[in-house]
Steps between C-alpha positions, in 0.01 A plus 500: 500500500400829688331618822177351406612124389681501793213624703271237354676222573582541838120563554422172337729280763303319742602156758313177421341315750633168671309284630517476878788737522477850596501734264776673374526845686443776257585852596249782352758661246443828271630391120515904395723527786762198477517643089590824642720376779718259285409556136296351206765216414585356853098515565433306134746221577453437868138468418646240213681345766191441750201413240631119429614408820209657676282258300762227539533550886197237667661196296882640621388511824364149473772391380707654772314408766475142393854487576540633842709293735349368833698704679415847335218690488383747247449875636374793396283378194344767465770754428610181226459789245744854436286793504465692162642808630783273674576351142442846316760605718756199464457500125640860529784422739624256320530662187719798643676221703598319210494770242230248296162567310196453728418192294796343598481679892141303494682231405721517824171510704509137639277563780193556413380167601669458887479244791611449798571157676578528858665233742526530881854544535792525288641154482192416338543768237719331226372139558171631435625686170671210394187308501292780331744500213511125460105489529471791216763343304294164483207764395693640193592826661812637409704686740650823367691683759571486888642730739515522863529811736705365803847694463594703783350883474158365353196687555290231383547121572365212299528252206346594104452255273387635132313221289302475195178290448522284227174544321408849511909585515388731824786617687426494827726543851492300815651619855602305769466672858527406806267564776716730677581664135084543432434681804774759492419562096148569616537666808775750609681507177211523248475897627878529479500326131220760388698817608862385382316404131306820476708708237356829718675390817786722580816355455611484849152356628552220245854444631335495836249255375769239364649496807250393685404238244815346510526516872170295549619261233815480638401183781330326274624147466721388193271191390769212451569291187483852226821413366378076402161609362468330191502750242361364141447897412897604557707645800243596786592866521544687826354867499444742730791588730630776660455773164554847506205673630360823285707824542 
């Protein structure tokens, strides 16, 4: 495919409507531009990626939602899908990142489709995850991958579980926050996340950034129980940490 395929398609995306939900935010984007900025190929296949499950996404989140535990709320619903130019981008990350075609980068994408459940403190976190899995599980939903972001040096802190929808095989991902965790995502450290991602930050502002991150994260509370979370997908993998910052 070439400049113009790829162009096309991303032009052709649109969000479907749920039914007393809000509606999916969706970001004025330029198609010419995200071509130009990460090529024809990445473009083509993110676009690939987004088509199904943005036509899939009001009976996902059904689904989803249907299996929300008492004790968790969902949040931000209407950021529930990535941003073209956010996958654009991802599609071409991971492909450098794992030296892999951008059909099989897209492939890597499995967030497209995101929520968040939060809980009001963090001994409610895995008890409420554990019930969310159990209630999917009874759904047919298959859970693919998990990792958590709790190890010491984190600039992030919460709980991702990756699943797949049985019927339309969308791949979706569900976060567990708590409140404490929301607020600080969407307040001081959204600014500081922006600057330390943008590839034109200089290096040593984005070193500054990470610190900052990580010392805001650094008091948040290690929700108990991680390690006995039943895990039907594999080993519930830590990430995160204390990683070398850019240089």
């Amino acid at each position: 495919m070439g400049e113009p395929e790829a162009v096309a398609a991303l032009k052709a995306l649109r969000p479907t409507r749920s039914a007393g939900l809000p509606r999916p935010r969706w970001a004025p984007f330029e198609p010419a531009a995200l071509v130009a900025g990460y090529g024809a190929p990445a473009c083509w296949h993110a676009a690939g990626r987004l088509g199904p499950l943005l036509d899939g996404e009001p009976a996902v989140t059904a689904a989803l939602l249907a299996c929300c535990p008492a004790d968790a709320e969902p949040a931000g619903l209407d950021q529930r899908v990535k941003s073209v130019p956010g996958t654009c981008e991802k599609v071409r990350r991971l492909g450098v990142k794992h030296a892999c075609t951008p059909a099989a980068a897209a492939l890597r994408v499995t967030d497209v489709l995101r929520y968040t459940l939060r809980v009001t403190a963090a001994q409610a976190l895995v008890p409420a995850a554990a019930e969310f899995i159990s209630r999917a599980g009874a759904q047919g939903i298959a859970f693919l991958a998990a990792r958590h972001y709790y190890l010491p040096g984190s600039r992030y802190k919460g709980l991702h579980l990756v699943g797949e929808e049985p019927h339309r095989r969308a791949v979706f991902e569900v976060q567990f926050h708590t409140e404490q965790e929301w607020e600080l995502m969407h307040g001081p450290s959204h600014a500081l996340y922006e600057v330390y991602r943008d590839p034109r930050t200089p290096r040593a502002t984005a070193r500054s950034a990470l610190a900052e991150l990580r010392r805001l994260a650094a008091d948040l509370p290690h929700p108990p129980g991680l390690d006995r979370l039943e895990d039907p997908w594999g080993p519930l993998r830590a990430c995160g940490g204390c990683r070398a910052a850019p240089s």
